[in-house]
CSV table of C-alpha atoms and ligand atoms in Angstrom, one decimal:
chain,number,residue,atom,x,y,z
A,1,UNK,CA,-43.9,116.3,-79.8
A,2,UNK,CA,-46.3,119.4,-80.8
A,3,UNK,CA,-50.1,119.4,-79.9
A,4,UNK,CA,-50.9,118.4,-83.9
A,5,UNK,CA,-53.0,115.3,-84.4
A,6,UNK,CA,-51.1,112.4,-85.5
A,7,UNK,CA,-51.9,110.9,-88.5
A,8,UNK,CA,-54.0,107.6,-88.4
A,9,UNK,CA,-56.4,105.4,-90.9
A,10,UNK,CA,-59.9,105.2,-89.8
A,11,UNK,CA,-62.3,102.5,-90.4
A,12,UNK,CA,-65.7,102.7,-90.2
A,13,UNK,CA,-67.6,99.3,-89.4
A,14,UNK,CA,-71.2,98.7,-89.8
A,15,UNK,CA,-71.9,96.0,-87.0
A,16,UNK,CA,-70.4,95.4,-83.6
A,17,UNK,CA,-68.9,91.8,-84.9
A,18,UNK,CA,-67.1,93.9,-88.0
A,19,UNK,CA,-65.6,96.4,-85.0
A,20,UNK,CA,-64.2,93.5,-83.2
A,21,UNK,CA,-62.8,92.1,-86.4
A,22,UNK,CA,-60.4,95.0,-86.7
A,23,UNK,CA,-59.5,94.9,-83.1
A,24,UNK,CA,-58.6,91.2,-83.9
A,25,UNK,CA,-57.1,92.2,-87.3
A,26,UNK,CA,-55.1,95.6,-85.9
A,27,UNK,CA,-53.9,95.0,-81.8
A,28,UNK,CA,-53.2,98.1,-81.8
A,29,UNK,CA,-56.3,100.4,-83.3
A,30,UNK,CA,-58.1,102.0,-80.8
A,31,UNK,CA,-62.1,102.0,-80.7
A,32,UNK,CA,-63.5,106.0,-80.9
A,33,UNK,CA,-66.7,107.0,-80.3
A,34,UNK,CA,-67.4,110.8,-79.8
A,35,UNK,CA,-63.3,111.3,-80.1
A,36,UNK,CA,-64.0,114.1,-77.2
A,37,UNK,CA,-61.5,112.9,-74.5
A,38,UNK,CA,-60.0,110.1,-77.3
A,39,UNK,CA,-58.8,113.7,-80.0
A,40,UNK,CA,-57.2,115.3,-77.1
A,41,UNK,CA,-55.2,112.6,-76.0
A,42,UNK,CA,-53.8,111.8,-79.2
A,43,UNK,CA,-52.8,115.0,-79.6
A,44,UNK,CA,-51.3,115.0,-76.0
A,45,UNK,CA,-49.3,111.7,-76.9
A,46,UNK,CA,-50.7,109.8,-74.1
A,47,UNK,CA,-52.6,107.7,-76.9
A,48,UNK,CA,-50.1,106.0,-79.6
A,49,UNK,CA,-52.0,104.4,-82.4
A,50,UNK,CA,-51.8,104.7,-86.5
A,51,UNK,CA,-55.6,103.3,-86.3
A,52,UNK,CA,-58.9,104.3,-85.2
A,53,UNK,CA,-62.3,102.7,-85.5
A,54,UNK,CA,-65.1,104.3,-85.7
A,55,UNK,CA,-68.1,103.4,-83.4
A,56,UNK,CA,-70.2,105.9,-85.0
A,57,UNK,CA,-72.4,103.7,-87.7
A,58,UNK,CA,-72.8,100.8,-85.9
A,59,UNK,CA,-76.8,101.3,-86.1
A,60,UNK,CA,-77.7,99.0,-83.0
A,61,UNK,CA,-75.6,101.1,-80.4
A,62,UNK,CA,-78.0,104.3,-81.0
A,63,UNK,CA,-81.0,103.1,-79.4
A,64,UNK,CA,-82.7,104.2,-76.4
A,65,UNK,CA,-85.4,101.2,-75.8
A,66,UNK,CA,-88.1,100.4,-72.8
A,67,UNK,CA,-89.2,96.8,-72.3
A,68,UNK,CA,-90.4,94.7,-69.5
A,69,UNK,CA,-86.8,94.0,-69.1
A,70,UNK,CA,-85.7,97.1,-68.1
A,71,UNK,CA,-84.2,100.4,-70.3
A,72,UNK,CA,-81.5,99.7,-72.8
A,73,UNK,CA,-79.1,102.6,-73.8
A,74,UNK,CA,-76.8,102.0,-76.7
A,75,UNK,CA,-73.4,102.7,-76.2
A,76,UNK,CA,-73.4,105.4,-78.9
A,77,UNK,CA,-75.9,106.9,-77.9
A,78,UNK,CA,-75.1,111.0,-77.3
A,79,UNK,CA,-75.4,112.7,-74.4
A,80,UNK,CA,-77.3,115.1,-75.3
A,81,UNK,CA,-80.5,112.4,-75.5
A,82,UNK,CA,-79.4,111.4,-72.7
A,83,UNK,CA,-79.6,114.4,-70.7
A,84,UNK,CA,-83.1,115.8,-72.8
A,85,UNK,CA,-84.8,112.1,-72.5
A,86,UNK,CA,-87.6,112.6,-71.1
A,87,UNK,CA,-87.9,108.6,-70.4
A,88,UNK,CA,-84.6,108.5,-68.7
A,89,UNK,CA,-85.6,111.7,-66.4
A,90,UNK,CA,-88.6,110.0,-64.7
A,91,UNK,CA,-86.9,106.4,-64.5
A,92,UNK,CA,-83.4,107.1,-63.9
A,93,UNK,CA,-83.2,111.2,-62.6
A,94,UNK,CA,-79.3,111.0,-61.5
A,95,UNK,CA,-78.6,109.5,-64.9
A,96,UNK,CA,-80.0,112.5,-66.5
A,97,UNK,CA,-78.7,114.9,-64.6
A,98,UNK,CA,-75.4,113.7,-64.7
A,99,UNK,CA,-75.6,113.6,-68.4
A,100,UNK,CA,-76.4,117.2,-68.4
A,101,UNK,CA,-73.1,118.3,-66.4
A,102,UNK,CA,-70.7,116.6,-68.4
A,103,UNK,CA,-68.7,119.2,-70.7
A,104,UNK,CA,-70.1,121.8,-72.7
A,105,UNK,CA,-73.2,121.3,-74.8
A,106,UNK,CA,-71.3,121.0,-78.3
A,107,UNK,CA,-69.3,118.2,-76.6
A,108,UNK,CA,-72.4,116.5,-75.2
A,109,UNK,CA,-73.7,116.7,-79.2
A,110,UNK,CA,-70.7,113.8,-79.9
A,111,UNK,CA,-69.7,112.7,-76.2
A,112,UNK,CA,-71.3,108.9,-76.0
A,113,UNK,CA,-72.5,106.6,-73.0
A,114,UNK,CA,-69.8,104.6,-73.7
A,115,UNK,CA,-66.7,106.7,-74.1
A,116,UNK,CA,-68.1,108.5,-70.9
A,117,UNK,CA,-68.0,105.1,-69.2
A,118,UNK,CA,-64.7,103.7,-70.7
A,119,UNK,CA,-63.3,107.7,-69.6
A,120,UNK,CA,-59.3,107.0,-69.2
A,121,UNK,CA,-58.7,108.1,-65.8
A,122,UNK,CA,-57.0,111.6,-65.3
A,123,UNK,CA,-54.4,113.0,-62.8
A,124,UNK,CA,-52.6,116.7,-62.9
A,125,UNK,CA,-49.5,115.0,-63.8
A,126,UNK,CA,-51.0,112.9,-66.8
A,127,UNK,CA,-53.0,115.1,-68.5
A,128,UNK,CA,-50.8,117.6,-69.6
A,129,UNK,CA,-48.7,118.1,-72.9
A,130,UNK,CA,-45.6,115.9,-74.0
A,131,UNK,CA,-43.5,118.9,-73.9
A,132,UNK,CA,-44.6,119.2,-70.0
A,133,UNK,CA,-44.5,115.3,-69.0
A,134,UNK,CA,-41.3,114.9,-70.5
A,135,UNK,CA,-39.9,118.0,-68.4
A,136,UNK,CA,-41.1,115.8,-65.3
A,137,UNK,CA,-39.2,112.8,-66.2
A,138,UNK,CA,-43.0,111.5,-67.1
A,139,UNK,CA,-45.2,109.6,-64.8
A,140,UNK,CA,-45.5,105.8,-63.8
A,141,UNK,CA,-48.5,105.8,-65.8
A,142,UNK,CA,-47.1,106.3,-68.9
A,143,UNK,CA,-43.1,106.4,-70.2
A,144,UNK,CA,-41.8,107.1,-66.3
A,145,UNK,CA,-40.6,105.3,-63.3
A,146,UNK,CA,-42.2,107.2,-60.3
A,147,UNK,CA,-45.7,108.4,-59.5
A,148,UNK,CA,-45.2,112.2,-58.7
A,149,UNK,CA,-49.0,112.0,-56.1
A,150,UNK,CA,-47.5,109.0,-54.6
A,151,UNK,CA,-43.8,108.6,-55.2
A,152,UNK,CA,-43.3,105.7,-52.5
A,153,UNK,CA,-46.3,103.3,-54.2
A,154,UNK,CA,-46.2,101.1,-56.7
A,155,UNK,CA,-49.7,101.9,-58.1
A,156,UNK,CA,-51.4,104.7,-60.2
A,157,UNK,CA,-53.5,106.8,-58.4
A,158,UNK,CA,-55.6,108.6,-61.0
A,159,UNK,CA,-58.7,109.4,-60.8
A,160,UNK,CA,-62.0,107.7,-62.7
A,161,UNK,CA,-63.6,111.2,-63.4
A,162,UNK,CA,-66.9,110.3,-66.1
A,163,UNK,CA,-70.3,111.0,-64.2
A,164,UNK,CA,-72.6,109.0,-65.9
A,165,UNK,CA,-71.5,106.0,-64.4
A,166,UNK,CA,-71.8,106.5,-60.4
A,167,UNK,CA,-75.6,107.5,-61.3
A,168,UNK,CA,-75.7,104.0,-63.6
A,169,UNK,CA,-74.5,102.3,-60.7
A,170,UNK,CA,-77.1,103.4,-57.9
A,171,UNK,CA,-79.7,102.2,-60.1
A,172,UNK,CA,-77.7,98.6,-60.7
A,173,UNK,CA,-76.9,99.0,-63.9
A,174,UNK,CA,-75.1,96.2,-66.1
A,175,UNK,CA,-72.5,96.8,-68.8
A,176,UNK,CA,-73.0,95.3,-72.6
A,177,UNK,CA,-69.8,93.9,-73.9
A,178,UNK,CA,-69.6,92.2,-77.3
A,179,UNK,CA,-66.3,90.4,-77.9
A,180,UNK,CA,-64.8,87.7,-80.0
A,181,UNK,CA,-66.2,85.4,-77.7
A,182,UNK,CA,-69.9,86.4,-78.0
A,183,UNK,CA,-71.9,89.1,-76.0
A,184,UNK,CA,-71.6,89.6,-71.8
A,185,UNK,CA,-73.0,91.4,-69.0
A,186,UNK,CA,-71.4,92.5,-66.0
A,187,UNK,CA,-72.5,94.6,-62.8
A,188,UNK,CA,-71.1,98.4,-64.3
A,189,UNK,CA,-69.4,98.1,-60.4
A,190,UNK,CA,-67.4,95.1,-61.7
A,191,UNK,CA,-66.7,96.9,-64.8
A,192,UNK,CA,-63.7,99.4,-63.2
A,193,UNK,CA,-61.1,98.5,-61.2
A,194,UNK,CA,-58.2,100.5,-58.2
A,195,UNK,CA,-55.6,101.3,-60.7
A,196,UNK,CA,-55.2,104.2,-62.7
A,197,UNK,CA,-53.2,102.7,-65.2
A,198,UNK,CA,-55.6,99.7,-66.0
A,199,UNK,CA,-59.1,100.7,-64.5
A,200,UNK,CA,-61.0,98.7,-66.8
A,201,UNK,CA,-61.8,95.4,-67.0
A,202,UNK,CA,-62.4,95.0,-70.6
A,203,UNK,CA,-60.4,93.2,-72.8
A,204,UNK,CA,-58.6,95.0,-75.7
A,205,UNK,CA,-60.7,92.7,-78.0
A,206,UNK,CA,-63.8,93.8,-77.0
A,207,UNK,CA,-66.3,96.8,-77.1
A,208,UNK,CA,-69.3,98.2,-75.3
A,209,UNK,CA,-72.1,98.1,-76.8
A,210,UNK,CA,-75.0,99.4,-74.4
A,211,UNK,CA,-76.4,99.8,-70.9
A,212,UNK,CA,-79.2,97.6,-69.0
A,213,UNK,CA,-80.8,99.7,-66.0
A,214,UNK,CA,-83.4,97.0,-64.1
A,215,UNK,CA,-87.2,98.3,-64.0
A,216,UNK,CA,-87.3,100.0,-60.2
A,217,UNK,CA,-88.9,102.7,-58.2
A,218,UNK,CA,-85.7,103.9,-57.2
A,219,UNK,CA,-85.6,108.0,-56.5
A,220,UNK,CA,-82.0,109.6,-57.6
A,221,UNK,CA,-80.5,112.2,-58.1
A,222,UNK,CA,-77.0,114.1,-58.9
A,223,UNK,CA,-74.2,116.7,-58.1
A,224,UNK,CA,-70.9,117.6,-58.8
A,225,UNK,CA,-68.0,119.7,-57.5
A,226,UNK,CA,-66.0,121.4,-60.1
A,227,UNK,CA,-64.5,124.6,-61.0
A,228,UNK,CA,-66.0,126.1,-63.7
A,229,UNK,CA,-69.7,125.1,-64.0
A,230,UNK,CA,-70.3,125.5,-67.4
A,231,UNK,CA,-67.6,123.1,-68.5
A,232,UNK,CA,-65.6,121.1,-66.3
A,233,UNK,CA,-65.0,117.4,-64.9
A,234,UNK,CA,-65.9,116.5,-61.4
A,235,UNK,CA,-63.2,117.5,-58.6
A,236,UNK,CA,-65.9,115.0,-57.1
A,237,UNK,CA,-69.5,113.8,-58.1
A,238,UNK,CA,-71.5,112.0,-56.2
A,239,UNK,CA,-75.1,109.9,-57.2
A,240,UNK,CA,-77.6,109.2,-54.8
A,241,UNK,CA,-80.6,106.6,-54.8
A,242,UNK,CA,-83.5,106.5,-52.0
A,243,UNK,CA,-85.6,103.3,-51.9
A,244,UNK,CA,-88.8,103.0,-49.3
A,245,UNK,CA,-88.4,100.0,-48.0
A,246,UNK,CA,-91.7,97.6,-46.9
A,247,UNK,CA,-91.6,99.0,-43.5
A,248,UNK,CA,-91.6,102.8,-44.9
A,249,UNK,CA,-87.8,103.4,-44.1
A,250,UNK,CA,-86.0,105.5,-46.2
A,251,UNK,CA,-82.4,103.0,-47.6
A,252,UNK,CA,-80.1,105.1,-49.3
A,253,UNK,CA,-77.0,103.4,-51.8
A,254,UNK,CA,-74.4,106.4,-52.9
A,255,UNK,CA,-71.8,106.6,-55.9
A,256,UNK,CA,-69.1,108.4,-56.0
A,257,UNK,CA,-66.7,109.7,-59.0
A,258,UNK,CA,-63.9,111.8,-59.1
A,259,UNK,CA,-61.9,110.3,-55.8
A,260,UNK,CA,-60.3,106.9,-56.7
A,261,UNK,CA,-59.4,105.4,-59.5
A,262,UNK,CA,-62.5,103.3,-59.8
A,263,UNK,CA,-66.0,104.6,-59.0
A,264,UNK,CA,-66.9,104.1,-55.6
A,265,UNK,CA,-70.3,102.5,-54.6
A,266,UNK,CA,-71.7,101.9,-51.1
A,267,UNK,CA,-74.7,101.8,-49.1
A,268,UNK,CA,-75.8,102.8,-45.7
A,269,UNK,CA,-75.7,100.7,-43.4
A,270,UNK,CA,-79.0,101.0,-42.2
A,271,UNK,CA,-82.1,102.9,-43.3
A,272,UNK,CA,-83.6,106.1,-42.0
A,273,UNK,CA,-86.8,105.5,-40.2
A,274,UNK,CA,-89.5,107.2,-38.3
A,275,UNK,CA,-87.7,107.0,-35.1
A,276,UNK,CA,-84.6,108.4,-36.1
A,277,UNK,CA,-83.3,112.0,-35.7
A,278,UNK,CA,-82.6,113.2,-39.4
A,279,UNK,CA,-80.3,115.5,-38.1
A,280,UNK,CA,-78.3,112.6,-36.5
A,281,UNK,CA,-78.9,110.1,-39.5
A,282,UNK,CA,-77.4,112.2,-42.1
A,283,UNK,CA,-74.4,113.4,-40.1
A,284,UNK,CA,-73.0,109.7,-40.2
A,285,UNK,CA,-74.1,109.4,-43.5
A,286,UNK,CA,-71.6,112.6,-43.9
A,287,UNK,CA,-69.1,110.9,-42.2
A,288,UNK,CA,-69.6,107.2,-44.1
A,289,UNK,CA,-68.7,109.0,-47.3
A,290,UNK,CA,-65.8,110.4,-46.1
A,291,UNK,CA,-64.6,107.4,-45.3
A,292,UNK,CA,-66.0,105.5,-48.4
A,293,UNK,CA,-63.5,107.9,-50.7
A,294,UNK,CA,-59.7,108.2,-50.9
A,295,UNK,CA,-58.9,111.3,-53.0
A,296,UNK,CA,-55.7,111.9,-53.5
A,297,UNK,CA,-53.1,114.9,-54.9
A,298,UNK,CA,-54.5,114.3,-58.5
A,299,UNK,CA,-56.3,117.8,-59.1
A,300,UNK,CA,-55.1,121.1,-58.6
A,301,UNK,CA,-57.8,121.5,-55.5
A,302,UNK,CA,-56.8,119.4,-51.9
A,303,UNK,CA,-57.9,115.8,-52.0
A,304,UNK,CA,-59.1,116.9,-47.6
A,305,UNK,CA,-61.6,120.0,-49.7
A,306,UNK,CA,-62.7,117.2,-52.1
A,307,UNK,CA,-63.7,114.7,-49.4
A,308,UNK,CA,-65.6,116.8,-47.2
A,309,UNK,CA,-67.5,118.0,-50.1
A,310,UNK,CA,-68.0,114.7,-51.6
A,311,UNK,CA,-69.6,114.2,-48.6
A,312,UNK,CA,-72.0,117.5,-47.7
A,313,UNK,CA,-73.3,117.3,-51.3
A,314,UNK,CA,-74.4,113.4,-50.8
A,315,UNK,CA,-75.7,114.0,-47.3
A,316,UNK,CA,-77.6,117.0,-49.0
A,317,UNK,CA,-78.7,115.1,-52.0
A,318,UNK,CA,-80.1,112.0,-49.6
A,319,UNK,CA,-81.8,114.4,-47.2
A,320,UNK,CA,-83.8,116.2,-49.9
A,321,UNK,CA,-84.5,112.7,-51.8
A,322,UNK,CA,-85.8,111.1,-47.6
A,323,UNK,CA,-88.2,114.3,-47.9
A,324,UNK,CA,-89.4,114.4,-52.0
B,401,FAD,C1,-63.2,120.4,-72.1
B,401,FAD,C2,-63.7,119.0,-71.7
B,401,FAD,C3,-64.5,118.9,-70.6
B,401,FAD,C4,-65.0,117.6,-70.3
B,401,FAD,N1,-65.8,117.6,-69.2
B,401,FAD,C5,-66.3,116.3,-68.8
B,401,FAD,C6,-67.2,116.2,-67.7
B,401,FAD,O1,-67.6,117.2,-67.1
B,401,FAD,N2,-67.6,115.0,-67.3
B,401,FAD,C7,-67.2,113.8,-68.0
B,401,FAD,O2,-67.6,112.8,-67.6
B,401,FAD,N3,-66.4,113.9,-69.1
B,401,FAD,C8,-65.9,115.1,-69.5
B,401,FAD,N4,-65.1,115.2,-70.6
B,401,FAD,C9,-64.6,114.0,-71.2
B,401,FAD,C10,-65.5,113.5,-72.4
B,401,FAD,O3,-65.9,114.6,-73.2
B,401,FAD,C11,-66.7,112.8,-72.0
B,401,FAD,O4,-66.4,111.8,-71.0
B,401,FAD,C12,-67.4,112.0,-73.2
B,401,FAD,O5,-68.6,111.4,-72.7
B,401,FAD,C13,-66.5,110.9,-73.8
B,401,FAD,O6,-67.3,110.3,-74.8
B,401,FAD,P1,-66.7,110.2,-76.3
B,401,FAD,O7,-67.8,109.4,-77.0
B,401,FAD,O8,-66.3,111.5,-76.8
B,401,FAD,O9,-65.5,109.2,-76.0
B,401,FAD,P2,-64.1,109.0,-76.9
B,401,FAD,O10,-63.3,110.2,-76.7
B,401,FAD,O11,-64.5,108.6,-78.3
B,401,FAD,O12,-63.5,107.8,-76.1
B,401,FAD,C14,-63.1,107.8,-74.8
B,401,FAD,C15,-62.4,106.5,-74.4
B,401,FAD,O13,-63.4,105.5,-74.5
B,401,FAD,C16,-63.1,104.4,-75.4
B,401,FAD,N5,-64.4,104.0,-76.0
B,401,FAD,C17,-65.3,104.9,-76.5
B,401,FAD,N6,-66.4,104.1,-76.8
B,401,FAD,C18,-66.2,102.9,-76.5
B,401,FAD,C19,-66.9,101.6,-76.6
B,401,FAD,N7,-68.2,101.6,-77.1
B,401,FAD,N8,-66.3,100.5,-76.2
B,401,FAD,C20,-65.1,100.5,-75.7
B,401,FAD,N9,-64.3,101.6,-75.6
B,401,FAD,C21,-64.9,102.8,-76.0
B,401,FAD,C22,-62.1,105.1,-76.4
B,401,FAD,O14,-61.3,104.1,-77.0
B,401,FAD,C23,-61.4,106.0,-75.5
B,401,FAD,O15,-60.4,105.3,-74.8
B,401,FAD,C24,-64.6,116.5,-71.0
B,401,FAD,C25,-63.8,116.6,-72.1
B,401,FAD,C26,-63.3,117.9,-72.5
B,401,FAD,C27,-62.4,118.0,-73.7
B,402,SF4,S1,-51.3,109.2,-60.0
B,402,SF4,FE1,-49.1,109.1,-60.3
B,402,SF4,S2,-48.7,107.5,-61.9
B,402,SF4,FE2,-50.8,108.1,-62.0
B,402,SF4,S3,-51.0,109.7,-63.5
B,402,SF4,FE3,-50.7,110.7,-61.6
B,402,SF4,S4,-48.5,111.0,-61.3
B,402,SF4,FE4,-48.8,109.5,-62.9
C-alpha cells in the first residue's frame, strides 16, 4: 500500500446525538476531529475505514465555559485556545502548558482536546509505513502475531503519548461521553486503560464531548522530554500539582505520559513539611516516579534514559511548585 489517502465519505453532523447516529448507522466510520494523528494513520493503513465523521460543527463541543461548577472545555475545542486561554493559565497552569508543547503551531490550529485525549497509542514498530510493517511480519497490534518490544507477552506495550491529559488528571478532571445511552462522566484516570491495543475505555458507539476540571487552588505545572522541541511527542511528560494542605504542608499528585500504555497517575505518599529536609524529600520523590513508570523499547531512545528523566523533570517541577 502507498502513503496516498484512501478514499472515504465524510459526514458532517450538527449535534452530538446526529454523530452517534452514524456511528449506530455505519460500525465502522470513524469519528475525526482535527484529522492530525487520524490523516496520518489512514494514510499509514493502521486505520481501515470508507467513512469519517466530522466532529468539526457540532457547535456545543467549541466552548470554553466557567461556572460555579467548575471549567468546561468542549471536546473540539483547538489547542491553540487552549494553550493562549488566559482562563485556563491561572486555573489550570499544566493544562496550558501542555497544550503549548503538543506539535507544531499549524497542528495546534486543528489538533482538539479530544483527539489529543482519545490519541491511539504509538510504538516504533506501529507507526511506521505498510510497506515497513509488512517487511516485519507486522506487529501484535495490528495484522501480526508477535510483539517485536516484547515478543514473549501476550499484551501490547505501546505507549499513551497525548500530553494534555496527565495535566487534566492532576487537577481531577472528568471525561464527557455522549452515547446512545445518554451522556456520562468518568474520572479521565478511568478513561484509559494497560493495553496498547485497546487503551480506551470508550465504546465504539460513543463520543467525547468535553472536559470538567473541579474549582481548586491547585498549583501545576508541565514538562516534557522529547527530541526535537519545536515539534515532537513526549519520549516522557510528566504533570505536576502542589496543594497546601491545612497544616501548611506542601502534597504533591504527579502524571505521567509517554511510559505505559495508559497515563500514569500517583501521589506522594506523604507531604513535604517544615521539618523535612527538601533535599531528602524530593530524592524519594525521584525515586517514587521511577518506580510509578514502566517504559519500555517503544521509542527509538532507552526506556532506563526515559525513566530517570521522567523522574528528574518531576522532582524539578515539584521542587520549584513547594517554593512558588
Ligand atoms: C508531526 C506531529 C507531531 C505531533 N506531536 C504531538 C505532541 O507533541 N503531543 C501530542 O499529544 N500529540 C502530538 N501529535 C498528535 C496530534 O496532532 C495531537 O495529539 C492532536 O491533539 C490530536 O487531535 P486531533 O483533533 O487532530 O485528533 P484526530 O486526529 O482527529 O483524532 C485522533 C483520534 O481521536 C479520535 N477522536 C477525535 N475526537 C474524538 C472525540 N471527540 N470522541 C471520540 N474520539 C475522538 C479519532 O477517531 C482518532 O482515533 C503530533 C502529530 C503529528 C503529525
Ligand atoms: S508494543 Fe509490540 S504489539 Fe504493540 S505496537 Fe509495539 S511491537 Fe506492536
Amino acid at each position: 500500500m502507498s502513503e496516498v489517502l484512501p478514499q472515504f465519505r465524510l459526514l458532517q453532523p450538527g449535534t452530538a446525538e446526529e454523530a452517534i447516529a452514524a456511528k449506530l448507522a455505519s460500525p465502522s466510520a470513524r469519528v475525526c476531529a482535527g484529522g492530525t494523528d487520524l490523516m496520518v494513520a489512514m494514510r499509514r493503513g493502521l486505520v481501515e475505514t470508507d467513512t469519517l465523521i466530522d466532529l468539526a460543527g457540532i457547535e456545543e463541543m467549541t466552548a470554553i465555559e466557567v461556572n460555579a461548577d467548575g471549567l468546561h472545555i468542549g471536546a473540539g475545542v483547538n489547542l491553540r485556545r487552549i494553550a493562549g486561554s488566559s482562563l485556563i493559565a491561572k486555573d489550570c497552569p499544566a493544562v496550558a502548558q501542555a497544550a503549548l508543547t503538543v506539535a507544531g503551531p499549524t497542528h495546534r490550529e486543528v489538533a482538539t482536546v479530544g483527539g489529543n485525549l482519545c490519541l491511539d497509542t504509538r510504538c516504533l514498530y506501529y507507526n511506521q509505513s505498510d510497506s515497513w510493517r509488512k517487511a516485519n511480519d507486522f506487529c501484535l497490534k495490528y495484522r501480526g502475531d508477535t510483539c517485536h518490544v516484547a515478543p514473549t507477552g501476550n499484551r501490547c506495550r505501546a505507549a499513551y503519548s497525548g500530553d494534555l491529559a496527565p495535566a487534566l488528571m492532576v487537577h481531577r478532571a472528568e471525561i464527557e461521553i455522549a452515547g446512545p445511552d445518554g451522556r456520562r462522566r468518568v474520572a479521565l484516570q478511568d478513561f484509559y486503560r494497560e493495553d496498547g491495543a485497546d487503551h480506551l475505555a470508550l465504546d465504539p458507539t460513543e463520543i467525547v464531548t468535553g472536559v470538567h476540571v473541579p474549582p481548586s487552588d491547585i498549583a501545576s505545572a508541565y514538562a516534557k522530554l522529547r527530541i526535537r522541541s519545536a515539534i515532537d511527542f513526549p519520549l516522557a511528560g510528566v504533570a505536576v500539582a502542589c496543594e497546601i494542605t491545612a497544616a501548611s504542608a506542601h502534597r504533591f499528585s504527579i502524571a505521567v505520559t509517554g511510559t505505559n500504555s495508559r497515563p500514569v497517575l500517583f501521589e506522594a505518599p506523604d507531604p513535604l513539611t517544615g521539618d523535612d529536609d527538601p533535599d531528602v524529600f524530593f530524592a524519594g520523590l525521584n525515586k517514587l516516579v521511577q518506580k510509578s513508570v514502566s517504559p519500555q523499547r517503544t521509542t527509538t531512545t532507552a526506556a532506563h534514559h526515559r525513566r530517570l528523566s521522567v523522574a528528574a523533570l518531576a522532582s524539578r517541577l515539584a521542587r520549584k511548585l513547594s517554593a512558588a
